[in-house]
mmCIF file of C-alpha atoms and ligand atoms in Angstrom:
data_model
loop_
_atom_site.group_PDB
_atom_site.id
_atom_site.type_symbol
_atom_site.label_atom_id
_atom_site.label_comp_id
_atom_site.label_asym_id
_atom_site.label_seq_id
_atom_site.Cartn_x
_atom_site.Cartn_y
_atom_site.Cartn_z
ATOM 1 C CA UNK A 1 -114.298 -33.498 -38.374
ATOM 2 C CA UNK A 2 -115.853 -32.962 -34.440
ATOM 3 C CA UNK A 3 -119.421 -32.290 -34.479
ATOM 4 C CA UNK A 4 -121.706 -31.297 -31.996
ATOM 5 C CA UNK A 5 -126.425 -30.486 -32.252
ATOM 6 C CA UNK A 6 -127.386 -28.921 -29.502
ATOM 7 C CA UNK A 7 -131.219 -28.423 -28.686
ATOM 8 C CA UNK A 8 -131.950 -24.670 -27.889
ATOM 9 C CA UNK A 9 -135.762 -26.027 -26.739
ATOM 10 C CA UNK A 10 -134.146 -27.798 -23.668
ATOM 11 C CA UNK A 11 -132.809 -26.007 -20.870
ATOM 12 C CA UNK A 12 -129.441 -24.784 -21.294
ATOM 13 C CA UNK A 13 -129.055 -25.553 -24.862
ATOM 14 C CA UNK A 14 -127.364 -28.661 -24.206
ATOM 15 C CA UNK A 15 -125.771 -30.768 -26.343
ATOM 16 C CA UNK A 16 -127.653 -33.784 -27.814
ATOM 17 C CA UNK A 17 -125.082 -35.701 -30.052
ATOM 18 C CA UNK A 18 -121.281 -35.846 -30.515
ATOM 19 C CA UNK A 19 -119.506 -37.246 -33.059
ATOM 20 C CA UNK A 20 -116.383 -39.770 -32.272
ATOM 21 C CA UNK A 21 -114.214 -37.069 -33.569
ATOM 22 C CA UNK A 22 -115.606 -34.511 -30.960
ATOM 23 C CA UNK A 23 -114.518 -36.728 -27.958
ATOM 24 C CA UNK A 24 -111.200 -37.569 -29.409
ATOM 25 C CA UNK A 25 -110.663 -33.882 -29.672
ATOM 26 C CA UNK A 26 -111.613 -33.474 -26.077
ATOM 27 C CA UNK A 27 -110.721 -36.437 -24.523
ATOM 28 C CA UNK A 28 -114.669 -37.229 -23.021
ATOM 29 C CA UNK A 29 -116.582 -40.009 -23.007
ATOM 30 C CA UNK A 30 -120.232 -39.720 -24.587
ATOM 31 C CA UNK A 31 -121.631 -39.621 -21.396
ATOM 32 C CA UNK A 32 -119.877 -36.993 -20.213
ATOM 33 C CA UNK A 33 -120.453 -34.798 -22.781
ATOM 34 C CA UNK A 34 -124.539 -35.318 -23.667
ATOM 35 C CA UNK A 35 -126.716 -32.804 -21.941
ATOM 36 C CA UNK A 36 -124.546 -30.666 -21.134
ATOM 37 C CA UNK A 37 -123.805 -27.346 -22.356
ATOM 38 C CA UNK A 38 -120.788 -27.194 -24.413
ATOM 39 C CA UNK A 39 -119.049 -23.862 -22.223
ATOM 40 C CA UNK A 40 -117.726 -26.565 -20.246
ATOM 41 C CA UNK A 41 -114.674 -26.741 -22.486
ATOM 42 C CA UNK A 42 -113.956 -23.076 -21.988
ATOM 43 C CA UNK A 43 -111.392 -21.990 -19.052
ATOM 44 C CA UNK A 44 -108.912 -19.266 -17.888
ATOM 45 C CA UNK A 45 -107.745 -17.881 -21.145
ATOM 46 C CA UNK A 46 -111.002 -18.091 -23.080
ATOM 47 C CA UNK A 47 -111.682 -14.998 -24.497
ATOM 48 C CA UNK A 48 -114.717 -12.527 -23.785
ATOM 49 C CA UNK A 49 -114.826 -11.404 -27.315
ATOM 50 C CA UNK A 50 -115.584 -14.671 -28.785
ATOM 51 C CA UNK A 51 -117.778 -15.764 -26.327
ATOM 52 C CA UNK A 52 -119.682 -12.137 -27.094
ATOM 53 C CA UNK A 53 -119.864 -13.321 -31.419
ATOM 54 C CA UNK A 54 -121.120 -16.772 -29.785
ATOM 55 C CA UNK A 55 -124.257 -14.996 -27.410
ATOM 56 C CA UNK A 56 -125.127 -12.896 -30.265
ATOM 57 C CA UNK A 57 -125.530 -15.608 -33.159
ATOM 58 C CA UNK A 58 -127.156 -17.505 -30.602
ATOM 59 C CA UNK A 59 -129.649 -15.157 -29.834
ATOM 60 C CA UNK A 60 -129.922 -14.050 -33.326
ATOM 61 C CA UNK A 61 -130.106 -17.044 -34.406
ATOM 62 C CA UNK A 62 -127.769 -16.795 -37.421
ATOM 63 C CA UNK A 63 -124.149 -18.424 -37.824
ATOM 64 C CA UNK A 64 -121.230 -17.429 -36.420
ATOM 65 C CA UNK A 65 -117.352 -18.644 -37.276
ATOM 66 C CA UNK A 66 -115.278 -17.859 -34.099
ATOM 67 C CA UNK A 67 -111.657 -19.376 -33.030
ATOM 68 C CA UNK A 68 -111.868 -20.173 -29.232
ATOM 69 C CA UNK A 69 -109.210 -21.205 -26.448
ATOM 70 C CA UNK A 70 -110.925 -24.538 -25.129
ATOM 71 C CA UNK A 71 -109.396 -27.064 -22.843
ATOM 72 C CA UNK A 72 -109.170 -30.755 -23.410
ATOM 73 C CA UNK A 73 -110.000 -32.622 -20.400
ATOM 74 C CA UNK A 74 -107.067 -33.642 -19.399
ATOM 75 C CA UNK A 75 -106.252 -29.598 -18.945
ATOM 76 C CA UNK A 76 -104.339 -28.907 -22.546
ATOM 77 C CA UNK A 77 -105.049 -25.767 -23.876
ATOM 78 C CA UNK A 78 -106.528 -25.670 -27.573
ATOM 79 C CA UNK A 79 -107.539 -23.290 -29.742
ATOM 80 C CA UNK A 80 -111.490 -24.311 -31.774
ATOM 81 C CA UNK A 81 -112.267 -22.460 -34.363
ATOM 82 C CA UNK A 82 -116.107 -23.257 -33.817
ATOM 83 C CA UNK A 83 -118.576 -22.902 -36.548
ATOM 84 C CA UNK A 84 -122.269 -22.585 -35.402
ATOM 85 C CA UNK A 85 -125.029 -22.968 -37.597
ATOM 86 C CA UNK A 86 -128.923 -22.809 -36.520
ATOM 87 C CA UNK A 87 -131.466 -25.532 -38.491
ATOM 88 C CA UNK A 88 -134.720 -25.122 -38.734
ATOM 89 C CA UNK A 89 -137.659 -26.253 -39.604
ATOM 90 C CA UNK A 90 -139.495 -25.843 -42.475
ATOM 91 C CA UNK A 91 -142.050 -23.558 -40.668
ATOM 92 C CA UNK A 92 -138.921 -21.214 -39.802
ATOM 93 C CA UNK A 93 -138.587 -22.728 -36.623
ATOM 94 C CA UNK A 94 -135.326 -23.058 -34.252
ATOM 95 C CA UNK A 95 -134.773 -26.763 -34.239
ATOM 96 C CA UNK A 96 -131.518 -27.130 -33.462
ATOM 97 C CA UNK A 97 -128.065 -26.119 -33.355
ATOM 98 C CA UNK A 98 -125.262 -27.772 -35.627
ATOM 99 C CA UNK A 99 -121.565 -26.818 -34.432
ATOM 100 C CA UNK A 100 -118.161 -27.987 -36.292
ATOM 101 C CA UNK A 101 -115.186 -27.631 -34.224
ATOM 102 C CA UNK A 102 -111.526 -27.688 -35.748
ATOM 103 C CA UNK A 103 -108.261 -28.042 -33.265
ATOM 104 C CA UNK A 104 -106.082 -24.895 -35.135
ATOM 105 C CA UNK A 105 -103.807 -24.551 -32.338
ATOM 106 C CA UNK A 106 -101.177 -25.004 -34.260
ATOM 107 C CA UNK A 107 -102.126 -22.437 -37.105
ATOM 108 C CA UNK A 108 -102.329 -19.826 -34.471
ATOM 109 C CA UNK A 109 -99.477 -20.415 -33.038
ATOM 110 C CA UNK A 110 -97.415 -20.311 -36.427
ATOM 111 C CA UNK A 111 -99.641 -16.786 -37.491
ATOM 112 C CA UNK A 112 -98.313 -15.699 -33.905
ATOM 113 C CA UNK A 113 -94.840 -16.417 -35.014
ATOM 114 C CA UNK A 114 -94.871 -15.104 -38.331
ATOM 115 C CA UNK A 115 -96.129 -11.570 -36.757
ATOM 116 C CA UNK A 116 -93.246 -12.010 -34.288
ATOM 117 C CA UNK A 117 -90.994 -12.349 -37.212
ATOM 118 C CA UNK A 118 -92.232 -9.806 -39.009
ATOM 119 C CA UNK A 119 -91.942 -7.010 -36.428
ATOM 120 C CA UNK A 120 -88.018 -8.614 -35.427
ATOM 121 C CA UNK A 121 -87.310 -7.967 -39.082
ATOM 122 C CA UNK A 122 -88.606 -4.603 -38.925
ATOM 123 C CA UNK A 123 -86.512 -3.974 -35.832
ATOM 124 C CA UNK A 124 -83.357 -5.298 -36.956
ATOM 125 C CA UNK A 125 -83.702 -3.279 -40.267
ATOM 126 C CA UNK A 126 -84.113 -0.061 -38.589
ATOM 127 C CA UNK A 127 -81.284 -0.842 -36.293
ATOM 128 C CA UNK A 128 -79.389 -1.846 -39.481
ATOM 129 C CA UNK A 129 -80.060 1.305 -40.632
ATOM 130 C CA UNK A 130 -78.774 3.298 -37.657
ATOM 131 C CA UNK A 131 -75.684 1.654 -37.688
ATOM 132 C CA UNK A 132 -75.249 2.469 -41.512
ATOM 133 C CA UNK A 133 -75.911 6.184 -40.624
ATOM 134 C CA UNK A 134 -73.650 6.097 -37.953
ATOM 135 C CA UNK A 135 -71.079 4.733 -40.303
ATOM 136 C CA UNK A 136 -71.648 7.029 -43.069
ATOM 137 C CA UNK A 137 -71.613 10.065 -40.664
ATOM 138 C CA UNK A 138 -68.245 8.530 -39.435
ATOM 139 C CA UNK A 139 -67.225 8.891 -43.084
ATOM 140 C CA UNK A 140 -68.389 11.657 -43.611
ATOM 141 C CA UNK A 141 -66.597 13.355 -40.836
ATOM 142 C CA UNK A 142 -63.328 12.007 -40.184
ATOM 143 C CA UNK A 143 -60.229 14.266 -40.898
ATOM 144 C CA UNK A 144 -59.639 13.477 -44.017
ATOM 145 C CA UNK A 145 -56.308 15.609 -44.501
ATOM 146 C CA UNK A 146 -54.120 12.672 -44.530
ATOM 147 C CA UNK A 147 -55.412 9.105 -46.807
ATOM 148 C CA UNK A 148 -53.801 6.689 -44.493
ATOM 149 C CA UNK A 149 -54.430 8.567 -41.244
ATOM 150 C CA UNK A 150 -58.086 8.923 -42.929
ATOM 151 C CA UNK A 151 -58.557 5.637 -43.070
ATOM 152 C CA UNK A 152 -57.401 4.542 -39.922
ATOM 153 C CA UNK A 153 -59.397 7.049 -38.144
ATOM 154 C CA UNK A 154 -62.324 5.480 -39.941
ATOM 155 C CA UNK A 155 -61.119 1.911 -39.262
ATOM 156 C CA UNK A 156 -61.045 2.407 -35.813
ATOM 157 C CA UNK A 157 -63.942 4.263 -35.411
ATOM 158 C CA UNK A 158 -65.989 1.434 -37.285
ATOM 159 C CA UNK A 159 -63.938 -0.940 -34.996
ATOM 160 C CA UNK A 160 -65.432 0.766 -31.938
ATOM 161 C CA UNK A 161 -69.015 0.233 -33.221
ATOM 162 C CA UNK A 162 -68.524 -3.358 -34.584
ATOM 163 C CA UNK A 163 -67.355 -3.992 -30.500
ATOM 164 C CA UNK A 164 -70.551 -2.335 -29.468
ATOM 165 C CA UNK A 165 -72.427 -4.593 -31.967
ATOM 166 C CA UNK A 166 -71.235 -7.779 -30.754
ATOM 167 C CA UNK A 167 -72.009 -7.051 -27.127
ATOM 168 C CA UNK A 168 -75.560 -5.872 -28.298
ATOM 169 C CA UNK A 169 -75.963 -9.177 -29.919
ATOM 170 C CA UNK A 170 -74.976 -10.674 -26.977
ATOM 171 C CA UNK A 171 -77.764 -8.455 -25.056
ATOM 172 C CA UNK A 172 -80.277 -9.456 -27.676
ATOM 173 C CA UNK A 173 -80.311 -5.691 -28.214
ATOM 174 C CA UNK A 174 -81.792 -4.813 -24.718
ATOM 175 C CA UNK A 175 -78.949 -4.007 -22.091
ATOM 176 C CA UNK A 176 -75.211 -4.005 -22.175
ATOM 177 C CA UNK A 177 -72.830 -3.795 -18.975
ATOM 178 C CA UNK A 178 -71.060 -0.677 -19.274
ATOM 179 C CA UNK A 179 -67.765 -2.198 -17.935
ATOM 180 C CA UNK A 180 -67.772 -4.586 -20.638
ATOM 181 C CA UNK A 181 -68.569 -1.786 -23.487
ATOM 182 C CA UNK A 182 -65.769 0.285 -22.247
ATOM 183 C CA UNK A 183 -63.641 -2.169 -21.673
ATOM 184 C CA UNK A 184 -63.961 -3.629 -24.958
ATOM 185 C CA UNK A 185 -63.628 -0.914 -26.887
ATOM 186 C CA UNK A 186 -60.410 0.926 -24.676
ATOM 187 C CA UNK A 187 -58.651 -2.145 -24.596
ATOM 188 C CA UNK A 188 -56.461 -1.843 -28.138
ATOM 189 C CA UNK A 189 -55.062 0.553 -26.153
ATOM 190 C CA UNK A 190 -53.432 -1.803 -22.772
ATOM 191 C CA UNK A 191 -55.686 -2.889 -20.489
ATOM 192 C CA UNK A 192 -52.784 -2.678 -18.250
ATOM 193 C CA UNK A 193 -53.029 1.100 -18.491
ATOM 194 C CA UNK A 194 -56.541 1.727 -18.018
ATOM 195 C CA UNK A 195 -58.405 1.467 -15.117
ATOM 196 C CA UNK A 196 -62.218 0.719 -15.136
ATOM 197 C CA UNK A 197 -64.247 1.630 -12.087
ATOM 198 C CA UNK A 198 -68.064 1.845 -11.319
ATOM 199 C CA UNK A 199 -70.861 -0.214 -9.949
ATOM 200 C CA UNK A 200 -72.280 -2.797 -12.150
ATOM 201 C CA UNK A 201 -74.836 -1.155 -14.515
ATOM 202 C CA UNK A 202 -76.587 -1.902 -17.814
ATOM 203 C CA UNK A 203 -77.054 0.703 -20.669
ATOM 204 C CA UNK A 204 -80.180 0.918 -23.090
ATOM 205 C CA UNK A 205 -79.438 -0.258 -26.432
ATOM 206 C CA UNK A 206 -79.965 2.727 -28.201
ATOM 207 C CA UNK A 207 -77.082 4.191 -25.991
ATOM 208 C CA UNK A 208 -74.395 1.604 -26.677
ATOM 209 C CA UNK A 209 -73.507 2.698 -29.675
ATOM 210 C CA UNK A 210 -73.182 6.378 -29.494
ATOM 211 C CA UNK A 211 -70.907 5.829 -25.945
ATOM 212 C CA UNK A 212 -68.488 3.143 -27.671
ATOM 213 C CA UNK A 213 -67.768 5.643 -29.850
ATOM 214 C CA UNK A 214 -67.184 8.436 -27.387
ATOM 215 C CA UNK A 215 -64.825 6.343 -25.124
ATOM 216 C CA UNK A 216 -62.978 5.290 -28.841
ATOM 217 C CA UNK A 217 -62.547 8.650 -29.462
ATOM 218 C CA UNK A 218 -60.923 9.716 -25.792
ATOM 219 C CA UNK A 219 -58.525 6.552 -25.727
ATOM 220 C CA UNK A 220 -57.621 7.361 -29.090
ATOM 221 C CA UNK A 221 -56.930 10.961 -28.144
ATOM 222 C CA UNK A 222 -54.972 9.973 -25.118
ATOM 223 C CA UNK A 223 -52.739 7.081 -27.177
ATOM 224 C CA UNK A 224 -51.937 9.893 -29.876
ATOM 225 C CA UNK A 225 -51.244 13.211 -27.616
ATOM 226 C CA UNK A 226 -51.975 12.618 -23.868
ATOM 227 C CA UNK A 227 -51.158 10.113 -21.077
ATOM 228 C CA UNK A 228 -51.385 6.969 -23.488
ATOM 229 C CA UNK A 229 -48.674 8.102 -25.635
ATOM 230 C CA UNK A 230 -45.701 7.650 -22.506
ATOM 231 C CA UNK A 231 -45.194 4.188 -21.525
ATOM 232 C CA UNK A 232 -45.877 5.644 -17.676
ATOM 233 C CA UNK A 233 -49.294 7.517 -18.236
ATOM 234 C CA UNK A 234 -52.561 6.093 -17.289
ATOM 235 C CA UNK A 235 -56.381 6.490 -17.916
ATOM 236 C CA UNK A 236 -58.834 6.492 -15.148
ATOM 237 C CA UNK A 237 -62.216 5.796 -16.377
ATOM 238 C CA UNK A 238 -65.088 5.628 -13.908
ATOM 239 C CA UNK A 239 -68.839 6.749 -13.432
ATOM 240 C CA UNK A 240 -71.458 6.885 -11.179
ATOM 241 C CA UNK A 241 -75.137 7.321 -11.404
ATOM 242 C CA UNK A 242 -77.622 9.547 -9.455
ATOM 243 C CA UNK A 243 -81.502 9.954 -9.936
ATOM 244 C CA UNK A 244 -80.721 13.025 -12.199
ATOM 245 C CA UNK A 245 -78.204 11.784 -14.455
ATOM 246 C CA UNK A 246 -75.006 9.259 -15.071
ATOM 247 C CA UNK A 247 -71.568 11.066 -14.834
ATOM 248 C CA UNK A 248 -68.691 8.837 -16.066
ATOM 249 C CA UNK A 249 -65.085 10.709 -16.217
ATOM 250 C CA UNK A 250 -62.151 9.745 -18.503
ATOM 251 C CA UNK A 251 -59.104 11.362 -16.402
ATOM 252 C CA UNK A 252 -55.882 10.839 -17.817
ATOM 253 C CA UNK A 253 -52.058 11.113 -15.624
ATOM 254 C CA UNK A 254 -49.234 10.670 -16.012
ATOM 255 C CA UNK A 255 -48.650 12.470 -19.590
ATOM 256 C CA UNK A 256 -47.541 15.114 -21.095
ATOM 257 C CA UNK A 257 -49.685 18.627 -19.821
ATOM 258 C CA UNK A 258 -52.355 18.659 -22.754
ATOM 259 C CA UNK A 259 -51.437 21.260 -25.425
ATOM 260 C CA UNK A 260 -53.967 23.933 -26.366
ATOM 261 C CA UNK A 261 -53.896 22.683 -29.645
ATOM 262 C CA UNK A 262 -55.326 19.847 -28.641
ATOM 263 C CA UNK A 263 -58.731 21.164 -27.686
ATOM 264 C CA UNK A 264 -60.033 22.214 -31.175
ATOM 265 C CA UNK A 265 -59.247 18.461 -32.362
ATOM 266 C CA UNK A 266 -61.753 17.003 -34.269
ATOM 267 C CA UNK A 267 -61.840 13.689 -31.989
ATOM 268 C CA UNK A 268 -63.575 16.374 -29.243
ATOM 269 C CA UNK A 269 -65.624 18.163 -31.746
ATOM 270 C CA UNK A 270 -67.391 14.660 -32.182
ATOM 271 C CA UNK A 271 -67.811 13.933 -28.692
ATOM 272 C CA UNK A 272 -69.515 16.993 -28.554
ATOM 273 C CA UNK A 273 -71.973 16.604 -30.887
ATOM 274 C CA UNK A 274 -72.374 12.580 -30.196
ATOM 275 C CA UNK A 275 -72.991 13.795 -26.535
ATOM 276 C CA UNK A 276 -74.931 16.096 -26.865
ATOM 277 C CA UNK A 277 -77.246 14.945 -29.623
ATOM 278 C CA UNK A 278 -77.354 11.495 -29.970
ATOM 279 C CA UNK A 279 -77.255 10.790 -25.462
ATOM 280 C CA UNK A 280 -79.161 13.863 -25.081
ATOM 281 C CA UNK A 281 -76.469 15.091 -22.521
ATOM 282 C CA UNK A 282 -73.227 17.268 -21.614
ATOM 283 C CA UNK A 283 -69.629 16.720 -21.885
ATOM 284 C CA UNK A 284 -67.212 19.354 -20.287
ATOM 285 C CA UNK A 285 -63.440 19.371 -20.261
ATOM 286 C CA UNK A 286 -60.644 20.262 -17.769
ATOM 287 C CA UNK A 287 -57.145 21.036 -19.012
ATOM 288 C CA UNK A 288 -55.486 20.473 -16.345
ATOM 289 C CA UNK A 289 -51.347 20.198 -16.369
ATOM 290 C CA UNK A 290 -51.691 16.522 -14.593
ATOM 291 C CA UNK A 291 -53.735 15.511 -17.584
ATOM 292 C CA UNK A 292 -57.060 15.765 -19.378
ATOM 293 C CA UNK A 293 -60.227 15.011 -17.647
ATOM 294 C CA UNK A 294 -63.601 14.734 -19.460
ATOM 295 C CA UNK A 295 -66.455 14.661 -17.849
ATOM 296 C CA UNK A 296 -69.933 13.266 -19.623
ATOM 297 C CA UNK A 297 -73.402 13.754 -17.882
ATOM 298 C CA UNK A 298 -76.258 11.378 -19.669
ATOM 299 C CA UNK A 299 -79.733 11.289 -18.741
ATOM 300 C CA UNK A 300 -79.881 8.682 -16.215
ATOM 301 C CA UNK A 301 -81.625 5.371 -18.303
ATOM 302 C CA UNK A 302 -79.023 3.715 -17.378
ATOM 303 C CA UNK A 303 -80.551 0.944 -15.093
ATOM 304 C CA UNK A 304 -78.108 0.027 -12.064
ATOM 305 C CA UNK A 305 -78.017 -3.876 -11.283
ATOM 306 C CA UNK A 306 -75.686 -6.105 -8.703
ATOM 307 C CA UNK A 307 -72.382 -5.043 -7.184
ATOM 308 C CA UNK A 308 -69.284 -2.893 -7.735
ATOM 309 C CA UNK A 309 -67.898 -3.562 -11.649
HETATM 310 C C1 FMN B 1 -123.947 -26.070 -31.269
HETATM 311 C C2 FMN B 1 -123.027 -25.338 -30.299
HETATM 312 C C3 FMN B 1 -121.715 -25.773 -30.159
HETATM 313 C C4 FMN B 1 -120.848 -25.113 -29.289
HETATM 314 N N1 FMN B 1 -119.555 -25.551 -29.171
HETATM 315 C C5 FMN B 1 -118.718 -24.911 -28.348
HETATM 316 C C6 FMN B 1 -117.378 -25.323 -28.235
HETATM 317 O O1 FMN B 1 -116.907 -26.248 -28.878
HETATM 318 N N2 FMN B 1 -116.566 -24.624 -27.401
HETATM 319 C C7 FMN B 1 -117.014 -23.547 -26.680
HETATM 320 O O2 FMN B 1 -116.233 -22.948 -25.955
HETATM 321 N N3 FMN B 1 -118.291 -23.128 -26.777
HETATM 322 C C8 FMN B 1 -119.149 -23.779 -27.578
HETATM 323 N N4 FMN B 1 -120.448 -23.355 -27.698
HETATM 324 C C9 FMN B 1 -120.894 -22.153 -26.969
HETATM 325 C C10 FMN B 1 -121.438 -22.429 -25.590
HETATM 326 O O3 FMN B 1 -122.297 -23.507 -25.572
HETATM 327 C C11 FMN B 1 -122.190 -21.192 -25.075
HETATM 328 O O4 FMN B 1 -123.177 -20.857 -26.022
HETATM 329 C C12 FMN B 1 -121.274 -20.014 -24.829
HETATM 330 O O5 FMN B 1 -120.455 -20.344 -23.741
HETATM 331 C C13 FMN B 1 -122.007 -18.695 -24.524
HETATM 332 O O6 FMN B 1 -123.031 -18.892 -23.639
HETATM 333 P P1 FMN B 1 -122.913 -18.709 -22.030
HETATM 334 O O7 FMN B 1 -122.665 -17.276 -21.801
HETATM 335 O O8 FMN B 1 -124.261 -19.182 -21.541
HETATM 336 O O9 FMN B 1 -121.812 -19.584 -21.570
HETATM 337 C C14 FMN B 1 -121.324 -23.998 -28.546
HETATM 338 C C15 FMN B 1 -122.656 -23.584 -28.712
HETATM 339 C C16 FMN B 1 -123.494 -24.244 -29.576
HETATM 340 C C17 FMN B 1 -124.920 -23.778 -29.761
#
């Protein structure tokens, strides 16, 4: 175990003997270390706290137990968890100073990974737990007039959100490129059909899901009624993004002009409420004979990165 006795009646405290252990631990010879104070192991990320619990006991005198960044002298970083203890005399007087010091660099660092762990377990069980909502809510809510329509509805829809997954994963759950969310969740529907246009931006994670959903819901509606059900419609999806808010608009052409039965469908009544509540933001639609156009406006934390998707 490194050892250090200082004497507090000299000048600086400094330190009178080290053990062999001590100057293994910090790479100096004897000579380097003896009268000298023993702050010369402390550097840039020594900490003012501990070096507060240190001037106190000191002063005091009483002991202290304190762990410490220290630096070897060949510059590696350690952290001591010092132990001071004053001796004295049998008068009561200060004689000396007795230290113990204890490399536990390596317990640190494994505490400081075990609280990482702990908080990424938290995380990824509350995002667990979004995605179960979303699923349940999914169904919950899908049409369920119809068992095998029913269930594909819901298989698709889950589809959508197990695309958005995989690209968060990818993102480790910080940022995914819009292009590739839309594109992978549109493209059961013929890439060939669809075209994707926008400058190169990243989306927040807690966005991801609620859009792959949204676009889902709009390719779906335009392969069952609108331009994707005709081998020569198309879909246009693009968006742009302004300090106020993102716009992105699904247009389709080509089609067949969108019935008025069309707009109660339940598909739309989602997007509504997926819009509006879960992006915080506005969807509107325009019926026009060429095709359907939907328009969504998100608050803009969207971050825009690198060149034209
Ligand atoms: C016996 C003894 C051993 C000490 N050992 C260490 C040590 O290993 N590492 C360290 O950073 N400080 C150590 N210190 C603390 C410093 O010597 C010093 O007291 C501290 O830097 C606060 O005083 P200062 O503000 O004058 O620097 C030790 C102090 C004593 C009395």
């Amino acid at each position: 175990m490194p050892m250090v006795v200082t004497d507090p009646r000299q000048a600086e405290n400094p330190i009178v003997l080290a053990n062999k252990a001590f100057l293994t631990l910090t790479g100096y010879s004897a000579d380097e270390v003896i009268g000298r104070n023993c702050r010369f192991l402390q550097g840039p990320d020594t900490d003012q706290e501990a070096l507060d619990e240190i001037r106190a006991a000191i002063r005091t005198p009483r002991e202290c137990c304190v762990d410490i960044v220290n630096y070897r002298k060949d510059g590696v970083r350690f952290v001591n968890e010092l132990q001071i203890s004053p001796i004295h005399d049998d008068d009561g007087q200060l004689l000396y100073f007795f230290a113990s010091q204890m490399d536990v660099t390596l317990r640190r660092q494994a505490a400081d990974l075990l609280a990482a762990e702990h908080a990424l377990l938290r995380e990824v069980d509350h995002r667990a737990k979004n995605a179960l909502a979303l699923v349940q809510g999914i169904v919950r809510l899908s049409n369920a007039s119809d068992a095998a329509r029913y269930a594909a509805a819901v298989q698709g829809r889950v589809d959508a959100l197990a695309a958005a997954h995989g690209l968060l994963a990818e993102g480790h759950w910080r940022t995914v490129p819009l292009d590739r969310l839309i594109r992978n969740v549109v493209e059961q529907h013929g890439l060939r059909r669809i075209s994707i246009v926008g400058p190169a931006m990243e989306i927040d994670a807690g966005q991801v899901q609620p859009l792959a959903l949204v676009f889902h819901e709009i390719a779906t509606n335009a392969a069952r009624f609108g331009s994707l059900s005709v081998d020569d419609g198309q879909l246009a999806i693009s968006w742009q993004q302004d300090p106020q808010r993102v716009a992105v608009t699904l247009a389709e052409s080509g089609g067949p002009p969108p019935a008025p039965q069309r707009k109660p469908g339940f598909g739309l009544t989602m997007i509504d409420a997926i819009v509006r509540r879960q992006l915080g933001g506005e969807v509107d639609y325009d019926w026009a004979p060429q095709g359907l156009s939907a328009r969504i406006h998100i608050p803009p934390t969207i971050a825009r990165h690198g060149p034209q998707a």
